[in-house]
Amino acid sequence: MTKQGQTYEGQFHDESAIWLKWGSYEAAVLPKVGANLIAFRDTAKGYNILREPSLEEMNEFRARPIVHGIPVLFPPNRYEDGTFTCNGRTYTFPVNEENTGNHLHGFLHDAAWNVDDFGVNGTESYVQCSITVDESHAIYQFLPHRFTLRLRYSLSDNGLLQHVMVINNGEEAMPSMIAFHTTLNAPFVPGSTSDDYTFTMTTGKRWELNERMLPTGGHQKLLEEEVAMQTTGISPFWQPMDNHYTSATRDGRNKMELTDNRAGVTLVYDVSSAYKQWMIWNNKATPGFFCPEPQLNLVNAPNVNLPAEEIGLVTLAPGAIWESTSRLYLR
């Protein structure tokens, strides 16, 4: 422990957690539930930035750990009939979304991860978790590759930093498809309501989705409100959203900014420009929380006949590493 920071093993309700503290910031990671960053708070101001499950909701959360905290989606979102072919290999996933007949959200968000390290140094408190898949792991039957995914979170004066790394430990090329189902409270300021909130996002074109919520490969004309989403800002609950967009960096940054206009504070979610897509979901425009989701690849990417570079379909050669960072902070 230092004057500024602290890390320790503890509990989040009834689940084991690694807690990080730095100044007035605190955060908690749940290694046994997908290494979900379940809490990010400013304790001095009473801000709870991420949607957290209550004690009574923990069993429901563990059964479906998607709409709290920052779940890891690998591979993310939907895949038609639960199957696709990539680099000459066909993958078959369980169809777990009956109404669309698709596979949804991959295999890492509810898996048990290892805690590699946690501690404090002169500038941050941190924790690193990892999951390694090989022939002995249950996930291998669906993703038959030897690979490691590492996730490091740190708190500092500059907020919360996420560093993610995918390592191909095998001898064959593998697809690296990842996203984060980041679930933000709106409001996150005590005394404010959802009506006090507007957000902007570095979205570009809106992908057209069919009745199964899969991209057709075409785009839709943006509504006036979607242009406002890119520029002046709009309520996160302006209409029901389960929308898919390309990302369009501005001033060299790829980001979502959520502003409490009553309190005059903005939450910045600054993500890597490697995330070429955004999903945004707001629970049928129900006030309280919404999910701006940075996504490396297009939904159903291997089944869409478009160039890999355009749709963010990343292939890792044997021994190759893909990594990226994102940051949440207040201004």
mmCIF file of C-alpha atoms in Angstrom:
data_model
loop_
_atom_site.group_PDB
_atom_site.id
_atom_site.type_symbol
_atom_site.label_atom_id
_atom_site.label_comp_id
_atom_site.label_asym_id
_atom_site.label_seq_id
_atom_site.Cartn_x
_atom_site.Cartn_y
_atom_site.Cartn_z
ATOM 1 C CA MET A 1 0.000 0.000 0.000
ATOM 2 C CA THR A 2 1.098 3.542 -0.729
ATOM 3 C CA LYS A 3 -0.353 6.847 0.276
ATOM 4 C CA GLN A 4 -2.227 6.972 -3.061
ATOM 5 C CA GLY A 5 -3.048 3.374 -3.936
ATOM 6 C CA GLN A 6 -4.113 -0.003 -2.651
ATOM 7 C CA THR A 7 -4.969 -3.422 -4.093
ATOM 8 C CA TYR A 8 -6.357 -6.390 -2.225
ATOM 9 C CA GLU A 9 -8.337 -9.605 -2.502
ATOM 10 C CA GLY A 10 -11.847 -9.156 -1.194
ATOM 11 C CA GLN A 11 -15.505 -9.627 -2.015
ATOM 12 C CA PHE A 12 -17.993 -7.970 -4.291
ATOM 13 C CA HIS A 13 -21.184 -9.006 -2.528
ATOM 14 C CA ASP A 14 -20.814 -12.819 -2.455
ATOM 15 C CA GLU A 15 -18.241 -13.086 -5.283
ATOM 16 C CA SER A 16 -14.454 -13.048 -4.917
ATOM 17 C CA ALA A 17 -12.929 -9.858 -6.282
ATOM 18 C CA ILE A 18 -9.687 -7.969 -6.694
ATOM 19 C CA TRP A 19 -10.164 -4.385 -5.525
ATOM 20 C CA LEU A 20 -8.119 -1.438 -6.779
ATOM 21 C CA LYS A 21 -7.978 1.979 -5.137
ATOM 22 C CA TRP A 22 -6.194 5.157 -6.212
ATOM 23 C CA GLY A 23 -7.054 8.489 -4.672
ATOM 24 C CA SER A 24 -10.846 8.738 -4.775
ATOM 25 C CA TYR A 25 -11.137 6.124 -7.539
ATOM 26 C CA GLU A 26 -11.925 2.495 -6.816
ATOM 27 C CA ALA A 27 -12.632 -0.494 -9.057
ATOM 28 C CA ALA A 28 -13.300 -4.216 -8.707
ATOM 29 C CA VAL A 29 -12.602 -7.154 -11.027
ATOM 30 C CA LEU A 30 -14.326 -10.559 -10.774
ATOM 31 C CA PRO A 31 -11.801 -13.165 -11.976
ATOM 32 C CA LYS A 32 -14.191 -16.121 -11.757
ATOM 33 C CA VAL A 33 -16.890 -14.332 -13.790
ATOM 34 C CA GLY A 34 -15.123 -13.464 -17.013
ATOM 35 C CA ALA A 35 -12.630 -11.022 -15.429
ATOM 36 C CA ASN A 36 -15.516 -8.550 -15.512
ATOM 37 C CA LEU A 37 -14.579 -5.048 -14.315
ATOM 38 C CA ILE A 38 -17.770 -4.830 -12.291
ATOM 39 C CA ALA A 39 -17.280 -1.482 -10.548
ATOM 40 C CA PHE A 40 -15.617 1.836 -11.309
ATOM 41 C CA ARG A 41 -16.393 4.579 -8.814
ATOM 42 C CA ASP A 42 -15.375 8.016 -7.629
ATOM 43 C CA THR A 43 -15.964 7.620 -3.906
ATOM 44 C CA ALA A 44 -15.390 11.294 -3.056
ATOM 45 C CA LYS A 45 -18.181 12.395 -5.397
ATOM 46 C CA GLY A 46 -20.395 9.343 -5.011
ATOM 47 C CA TYR A 47 -20.227 8.415 -8.703
ATOM 48 C CA ASN A 48 -21.010 4.799 -9.665
ATOM 49 C CA ILE A 49 -20.028 4.842 -13.328
ATOM 50 C CA LEU A 50 -20.708 1.229 -14.284
ATOM 51 C CA ARG A 51 -23.977 -0.629 -13.752
ATOM 52 C CA GLU A 52 -23.419 -2.973 -10.806
ATOM 53 C CA PRO A 53 -25.603 -5.898 -9.728
ATOM 54 C CA SER A 54 -27.110 -5.758 -6.253
ATOM 55 C CA LEU A 55 -26.594 -8.650 -3.841
ATOM 56 C CA GLU A 56 -30.057 -9.944 -4.761
ATOM 57 C CA GLU A 57 -29.132 -9.850 -8.467
ATOM 58 C CA MET A 58 -25.864 -11.791 -8.180
ATOM 59 C CA ASN A 59 -27.222 -15.205 -9.168
ATOM 60 C CA GLU A 60 -28.955 -13.675 -12.173
ATOM 61 C CA PHE A 61 -25.754 -11.798 -13.026
ATOM 62 C CA ARG A 62 -23.627 -14.956 -12.874
ATOM 63 C CA ALA A 63 -26.116 -16.752 -15.124
ATOM 64 C CA ARG A 64 -25.958 -13.937 -17.703
ATOM 65 C CA PRO A 65 -23.042 -11.571 -17.016
ATOM 66 C CA ILE A 66 -23.641 -9.306 -20.004
ATOM 67 C CA VAL A 67 -25.411 -6.136 -18.827
ATOM 68 C CA HIS A 68 -23.284 -5.196 -15.816
ATOM 69 C CA GLY A 69 -19.717 -3.895 -15.663
ATOM 70 C CA ILE A 70 -17.416 -4.494 -18.644
ATOM 71 C CA PRO A 71 -17.909 -8.046 -19.993
ATOM 72 C CA VAL A 72 -15.393 -9.433 -22.509
ATOM 73 C CA LEU A 73 -17.018 -10.672 -25.731
ATOM 74 C CA PHE A 74 -14.840 -13.138 -27.660
ATOM 75 C CA PRO A 75 -16.003 -13.495 -30.355
ATOM 76 C CA PRO A 76 -18.503 -10.638 -30.047
ATOM 77 C CA ASN A 77 -22.147 -10.351 -30.946
ATOM 78 C CA ARG A 78 -23.989 -12.560 -33.438
ATOM 79 C CA TYR A 79 -22.917 -15.333 -35.844
ATOM 80 C CA GLU A 80 -25.406 -16.701 -38.346
ATOM 81 C CA ASP A 81 -26.608 -20.209 -37.417
ATOM 82 C CA GLY A 82 -23.643 -20.339 -35.015
ATOM 83 C CA THR A 83 -21.166 -21.121 -37.774
ATOM 84 C CA PHE A 84 -18.593 -19.501 -40.046
ATOM 85 C CA THR A 85 -15.459 -20.396 -41.999
ATOM 86 C CA CYS A 86 -12.237 -18.435 -41.546
ATOM 87 C CA ASN A 87 -8.755 -19.227 -42.875
ATOM 88 C CA GLY A 88 -10.039 -22.528 -44.209
ATOM 89 C CA ARG A 89 -11.407 -23.744 -40.868
ATOM 90 C CA THR A 90 -15.113 -24.048 -40.071
ATOM 91 C CA TYR A 91 -16.250 -23.110 -36.566
ATOM 92 C CA THR A 92 -19.502 -24.297 -34.996
ATOM 93 C CA PHE A 93 -20.894 -22.555 -31.917
ATOM 94 C CA PRO A 94 -24.071 -23.302 -29.969
ATOM 95 C CA VAL A 95 -27.140 -21.361 -31.106
ATOM 96 C CA ASN A 96 -27.981 -19.510 -27.891
ATOM 97 C CA GLU A 97 -30.327 -16.817 -29.207
ATOM 98 C CA GLU A 98 -33.433 -18.712 -30.194
ATOM 99 C CA ASN A 99 -35.395 -15.800 -31.675
ATOM 100 C CA THR A 100 -32.677 -15.118 -34.289
ATOM 101 C CA GLY A 101 -31.141 -18.582 -34.645
ATOM 102 C CA ASN A 102 -27.698 -17.124 -33.992
ATOM 103 C CA HIS A 103 -24.824 -17.617 -31.603
ATOM 104 C CA LEU A 104 -24.395 -14.567 -29.348
ATOM 105 C CA HIS A 105 -21.397 -13.147 -27.451
ATOM 106 C CA GLY A 106 -18.806 -15.927 -27.379
ATOM 107 C CA PHE A 107 -17.270 -17.837 -24.493
ATOM 108 C CA LEU A 108 -15.088 -15.700 -22.228
ATOM 109 C CA HIS A 109 -17.591 -13.446 -20.415
ATOM 110 C CA ASP A 110 -18.691 -16.212 -18.014
ATOM 111 C CA ALA A 111 -15.462 -18.253 -17.874
ATOM 112 C CA ALA A 112 -13.068 -18.422 -14.923
ATOM 113 C CA TRP A 113 -9.864 -16.426 -15.444
ATOM 114 C CA ASN A 114 -6.555 -16.580 -13.575
ATOM 115 C CA VAL A 115 -5.175 -13.708 -11.507
ATOM 116 C CA ASP A 116 -1.599 -13.265 -12.710
ATOM 117 C CA ASP A 117 -0.605 -10.285 -10.604
ATOM 118 C CA PHE A 118 -1.932 -7.315 -8.678
ATOM 119 C CA GLY A 119 -0.248 -4.544 -6.811
ATOM 120 C CA VAL A 120 0.660 -0.878 -6.524
ATOM 121 C CA ASN A 121 3.578 1.093 -7.881
ATOM 122 C CA GLY A 122 4.457 4.764 -7.862
ATOM 123 C CA THR A 123 1.858 5.752 -10.448
ATOM 124 C CA GLU A 124 -0.989 3.219 -10.350
ATOM 125 C CA SER A 125 -2.785 0.314 -8.723
ATOM 126 C CA TYR A 126 -3.324 -2.609 -11.074
ATOM 127 C CA VAL A 127 -4.487 -6.184 -11.636
ATOM 128 C CA GLN A 128 -3.755 -8.546 -14.508
ATOM 129 C CA CYS A 129 -5.963 -11.527 -15.305
ATOM 130 C CA SER A 130 -5.595 -14.088 -18.079
ATOM 131 C CA ILE A 131 -7.248 -17.103 -19.615
ATOM 132 C CA THR A 132 -5.300 -19.699 -21.593
ATOM 133 C CA VAL A 133 -7.101 -22.087 -23.910
ATOM 134 C CA ASP A 134 -5.575 -25.344 -25.124
ATOM 135 C CA GLU A 135 -6.754 -28.885 -25.779
ATOM 136 C CA SER A 136 -7.602 -29.365 -22.094
ATOM 137 C CA HIS A 137 -9.903 -26.346 -21.850
ATOM 138 C CA ALA A 138 -13.679 -26.589 -22.390
ATOM 139 C CA ILE A 139 -13.624 -23.603 -24.785
ATOM 140 C CA TYR A 140 -11.257 -25.462 -27.136
ATOM 141 C CA GLN A 141 -14.133 -27.518 -28.590
ATOM 142 C CA PHE A 142 -15.560 -24.299 -30.053
ATOM 143 C CA LEU A 143 -12.335 -22.333 -30.618
ATOM 144 C CA PRO A 144 -9.804 -25.078 -31.432
ATOM 145 C CA HIS A 145 -6.697 -22.939 -30.997
ATOM 146 C CA ARG A 146 -4.066 -22.566 -28.329
ATOM 147 C CA PHE A 147 -4.212 -18.945 -27.238
ATOM 148 C CA THR A 148 -4.025 -16.619 -24.244
ATOM 149 C CA LEU A 149 -6.063 -13.531 -23.554
ATOM 150 C CA ARG A 150 -4.640 -11.108 -20.979
ATOM 151 C CA LEU A 151 -6.576 -8.261 -19.447
ATOM 152 C CA ARG A 152 -4.891 -5.630 -17.284
ATOM 153 C CA TYR A 153 -6.782 -2.877 -15.472
ATOM 154 C CA SER A 154 -5.106 -0.010 -13.650
ATOM 155 C CA LEU A 155 -6.233 3.064 -11.719
ATOM 156 C CA SER A 156 -4.232 6.280 -11.663
ATOM 157 C CA ASP A 157 -4.738 10.030 -11.589
ATOM 158 C CA ASN A 158 -5.845 9.592 -15.210
ATOM 159 C CA GLY A 159 -8.753 7.265 -14.471
ATOM 160 C CA LEU A 160 -9.171 3.616 -15.469
ATOM 161 C CA LEU A 161 -6.905 2.078 -18.112
ATOM 162 C CA GLN A 162 -7.710 -1.225 -19.817
ATOM 163 C CA HIS A 163 -4.955 -3.112 -21.666
ATOM 164 C CA VAL A 164 -6.031 -6.230 -23.567
ATOM 165 C CA MET A 165 -3.757 -8.700 -25.351
ATOM 166 C CA VAL A 166 -4.556 -11.773 -27.487
ATOM 167 C CA ILE A 167 -1.643 -14.166 -28.073
ATOM 168 C CA ASN A 168 -1.714 -17.039 -30.559
ATOM 169 C CA ASN A 169 0.210 -19.822 -28.837
ATOM 170 C CA GLY A 170 -0.549 -22.369 -31.553
ATOM 171 C CA GLU A 171 0.828 -23.370 -34.928
ATOM 172 C CA GLU A 172 -2.160 -22.294 -37.044
ATOM 173 C CA ALA A 173 -3.616 -18.875 -37.860
ATOM 174 C CA MET A 174 -6.604 -17.877 -35.721
ATOM 175 C CA PRO A 175 -9.261 -15.148 -35.915
ATOM 176 C CA SER A 176 -9.084 -12.485 -33.197
ATOM 177 C CA MET A 177 -12.581 -11.072 -32.734
ATOM 178 C CA ILE A 178 -13.284 -9.107 -29.569
ATOM 179 C CA ALA A 179 -15.515 -6.431 -28.065
ATOM 180 C CA PHE A 180 -16.544 -5.081 -24.665
ATOM 181 C CA HIS A 181 -20.197 -4.823 -23.590
ATOM 182 C CA THR A 182 -19.464 -1.754 -21.446
ATOM 183 C CA THR A 183 -22.537 -0.920 -19.354
ATOM 184 C CA LEU A 184 -22.693 2.712 -18.189
ATOM 185 C CA ASN A 185 -25.056 4.234 -15.670
ATOM 186 C CA ALA A 186 -27.007 7.258 -16.842
ATOM 187 C CA PRO A 187 -27.313 8.843 -14.359
ATOM 188 C CA PHE A 188 -24.010 8.150 -12.581
ATOM 189 C CA VAL A 189 -24.152 11.422 -10.560
ATOM 190 C CA PRO A 190 -26.230 11.408 -7.347
ATOM 191 C CA GLY A 191 -29.221 13.711 -7.621
ATOM 192 C CA SER A 192 -29.312 13.652 -11.426
ATOM 193 C CA THR A 193 -31.794 11.850 -13.674
ATOM 194 C CA SER A 194 -31.482 10.285 -17.117
ATOM 195 C CA ASP A 195 -33.019 13.470 -18.544
ATOM 196 C CA ASP A 196 -29.839 15.346 -17.542
ATOM 197 C CA TYR A 197 -27.681 13.247 -19.888
ATOM 198 C CA THR A 198 -26.495 13.583 -23.465
ATOM 199 C CA PHE A 199 -23.754 11.710 -25.275
ATOM 200 C CA THR A 200 -21.628 11.870 -28.401
ATOM 201 C CA MET A 201 -19.868 8.999 -30.148
ATOM 202 C CA THR A 202 -17.354 8.723 -32.995
ATOM 203 C CA THR A 203 -19.681 6.715 -35.195
ATOM 204 C CA GLY A 204 -19.529 6.791 -38.980
ATOM 205 C CA LYS A 205 -21.900 4.832 -41.188
ATOM 206 C CA ARG A 206 -24.796 2.796 -39.829
ATOM 207 C CA TRP A 207 -24.810 -0.831 -40.907
ATOM 208 C CA GLU A 208 -28.082 -2.181 -42.244
ATOM 209 C CA LEU A 209 -29.224 -5.226 -40.236
ATOM 210 C CA ASN A 210 -31.703 -7.842 -41.390
ATOM 211 C CA GLU A 211 -34.527 -9.386 -39.359
ATOM 212 C CA ARG A 212 -31.980 -11.686 -37.668
ATOM 213 C CA MET A 213 -29.911 -8.654 -36.545
ATOM 214 C CA LEU A 214 -27.131 -9.545 -38.991
ATOM 215 C CA PRO A 215 -25.431 -7.052 -41.345
ATOM 216 C CA THR A 216 -26.485 -7.156 -44.979
ATOM 217 C CA GLY A 217 -23.218 -5.504 -46.020
ATOM 218 C CA GLY A 218 -25.041 -2.275 -46.865
ATOM 219 C CA HIS A 219 -25.570 0.952 -44.948
ATOM 220 C CA GLN A 220 -28.598 2.981 -43.877
ATOM 221 C CA LYS A 221 -29.070 6.723 -44.214
ATOM 222 C CA LEU A 222 -28.434 8.397 -40.869
ATOM 223 C CA LEU A 223 -31.332 10.040 -39.082
ATOM 224 C CA GLU A 224 -30.979 13.633 -37.873
ATOM 225 C CA GLU A 225 -30.671 12.275 -34.334
ATOM 226 C CA GLU A 226 -27.801 10.008 -35.389
ATOM 227 C CA VAL A 227 -25.989 13.009 -36.851
ATOM 228 C CA ALA A 228 -26.536 14.768 -33.509
ATOM 229 C CA MET A 229 -25.074 11.685 -31.824
ATOM 230 C CA GLN A 230 -21.866 12.394 -33.761
ATOM 231 C CA THR A 231 -21.837 16.164 -33.184
ATOM 232 C CA THR A 232 -23.877 18.151 -30.673
ATOM 233 C CA GLY A 233 -25.085 15.229 -28.566
ATOM 234 C CA ILE A 234 -28.385 13.511 -27.829
ATOM 235 C CA SER A 235 -30.041 11.564 -25.018
ATOM 236 C CA PRO A 236 -28.854 7.942 -24.700
ATOM 237 C CA PHE A 237 -32.554 7.043 -24.638
ATOM 238 C CA TRP A 238 -33.803 9.009 -27.667
ATOM 239 C CA GLN A 239 -35.179 5.807 -29.194
ATOM 240 C CA PRO A 240 -34.684 2.049 -28.719
ATOM 241 C CA MET A 241 -31.198 1.225 -29.974
ATOM 242 C CA ASP A 242 -29.567 -2.052 -30.899
ATOM 243 C CA ASN A 243 -27.580 -0.306 -33.613
ATOM 244 C CA HIS A 244 -24.338 -1.112 -35.389
ATOM 245 C CA TYR A 245 -22.002 1.564 -36.805
ATOM 246 C CA THR A 246 -18.561 1.925 -38.266
ATOM 247 C CA SER A 247 -16.193 3.966 -36.137
ATOM 248 C CA ALA A 248 -14.915 7.280 -37.485
ATOM 249 C CA THR A 249 -12.036 8.753 -35.512
ATOM 250 C CA ARG A 250 -12.080 12.504 -34.907
ATOM 251 C CA ASP A 251 -8.981 14.452 -33.928
ATOM 252 C CA GLY A 252 -7.171 11.129 -33.870
ATOM 253 C CA ARG A 253 -9.490 9.675 -31.235
ATOM 254 C CA ASN A 254 -12.211 7.041 -31.109
ATOM 255 C CA LYS A 255 -14.461 7.797 -28.167
ATOM 256 C CA MET A 256 -17.840 8.127 -26.477
ATOM 257 C CA GLU A 257 -18.511 11.079 -24.186
ATOM 258 C CA LEU A 258 -21.408 11.028 -21.716
ATOM 259 C CA THR A 259 -22.250 14.399 -20.172
ATOM 260 C CA ASP A 260 -24.292 15.188 -17.075
ATOM 261 C CA ASN A 261 -25.503 18.635 -18.056
ATOM 262 C CA ARG A 262 -26.839 19.413 -14.569
ATOM 263 C CA ALA A 263 -23.570 18.619 -12.784
ATOM 264 C CA GLY A 264 -21.311 19.790 -15.609
ATOM 265 C CA VAL A 265 -19.224 16.601 -15.705
ATOM 266 C CA THR A 266 -18.330 14.392 -18.674
ATOM 267 C CA LEU A 267 -17.340 10.733 -18.678
ATOM 268 C CA VAL A 268 -14.913 10.009 -21.513
ATOM 269 C CA TYR A 269 -14.613 6.471 -22.911
ATOM 270 C CA ASP A 270 -11.539 6.697 -25.127
ATOM 271 C CA VAL A 271 -10.940 3.494 -27.095
ATOM 272 C CA SER A 272 -8.352 2.429 -29.626
ATOM 273 C CA SER A 273 -8.904 3.251 -33.291
ATOM 274 C CA ALA A 274 -8.308 -0.483 -33.868
ATOM 275 C CA TYR A 275 -11.972 -0.908 -32.892
ATOM 276 C CA LYS A 276 -13.453 -0.252 -36.317
ATOM 277 C CA GLN A 277 -17.039 -0.840 -35.228
ATOM 278 C CA TRP A 278 -19.410 0.339 -32.500
ATOM 279 C CA MET A 279 -22.493 -1.381 -31.165
ATOM 280 C CA ILE A 280 -24.877 0.636 -29.031
ATOM 281 C CA TRP A 281 -27.705 -0.884 -27.003
ATOM 282 C CA ASN A 282 -30.021 0.863 -24.556
ATOM 283 C CA ASN A 283 -32.424 -1.834 -23.337
ATOM 284 C CA LYS A 284 -35.341 -0.608 -25.485
ATOM 285 C CA ALA A 285 -34.708 3.019 -24.448
ATOM 286 C CA THR A 286 -35.275 2.225 -20.768
ATOM 287 C CA PRO A 287 -33.663 5.024 -18.707
ATOM 288 C CA GLY A 288 -30.938 4.010 -16.271
ATOM 289 C CA PHE A 289 -28.108 2.494 -18.295
ATOM 290 C CA PHE A 290 -26.881 1.941 -21.829
ATOM 291 C CA CYS A 291 -24.030 0.122 -23.571
ATOM 292 C CA PRO A 292 -21.589 1.818 -25.962
ATOM 293 C CA GLU A 293 -19.605 -1.208 -27.159
ATOM 294 C CA PRO A 294 -16.249 -0.883 -28.948
ATOM 295 C CA GLN A 295 -15.945 -3.816 -31.324
ATOM 296 C CA LEU A 296 -12.948 -4.937 -33.349
ATOM 297 C CA ASN A 297 -14.942 -6.727 -36.040
ATOM 298 C CA LEU A 298 -18.249 -6.357 -37.807
ATOM 299 C CA VAL A 299 -21.054 -8.536 -36.455
ATOM 300 C CA ASN A 300 -20.959 -11.925 -38.238
ATOM 301 C CA ALA A 301 -17.797 -10.709 -40.016
ATOM 302 C CA PRO A 302 -16.530 -13.997 -41.509
ATOM 303 C CA ASN A 303 -19.925 -14.513 -43.172
ATOM 304 C CA VAL A 304 -19.982 -11.037 -44.765
ATOM 305 C CA ASN A 305 -18.446 -10.708 -48.223
ATOM 306 C CA LEU A 306 -16.448 -7.536 -47.632
ATOM 307 C CA PRO A 307 -12.682 -6.916 -47.320
ATOM 308 C CA ALA A 308 -11.210 -8.023 -43.989
ATOM 309 C CA GLU A 309 -9.642 -4.620 -43.388
ATOM 310 C CA GLU A 310 -12.992 -2.862 -43.810
ATOM 311 C CA ILE A 311 -14.844 -5.145 -41.414
ATOM 312 C CA GLY A 312 -12.063 -5.508 -38.843
ATOM 313 C CA LEU A 313 -11.574 -9.245 -39.360
ATOM 314 C CA VAL A 314 -8.153 -9.761 -37.755
ATOM 315 C CA THR A 315 -6.136 -12.937 -38.283
ATOM 316 C CA LEU A 316 -3.286 -13.759 -35.895
ATOM 317 C CA ALA A 317 -0.408 -15.770 -37.310
ATOM 318 C CA PRO A 318 1.254 -18.384 -35.067
ATOM 319 C CA GLY A 319 3.055 -16.565 -32.270
ATOM 320 C CA ALA A 320 1.447 -13.238 -33.162
ATOM 321 C CA ILE A 321 -0.005 -10.770 -30.641
ATOM 322 C CA TRP A 322 -2.885 -8.321 -30.959
ATOM 323 C CA GLU A 323 -3.224 -5.706 -28.226
ATOM 324 C CA SER A 324 -5.055 -2.506 -27.508
ATOM 325 C CA THR A 325 -5.883 -0.031 -24.755
ATOM 326 C CA SER A 326 -8.943 1.943 -23.686
ATOM 327 C CA ARG A 327 -9.499 4.480 -20.924
ATOM 328 C CA LEU A 328 -12.419 5.755 -18.847
ATOM 329 C CA TYR A 329 -11.983 9.096 -17.109
ATOM 330 C CA LEU A 330 -13.899 12.138 -15.932
ATOM 331 C CA ARG A 331 -13.478 15.732 -17.015
#
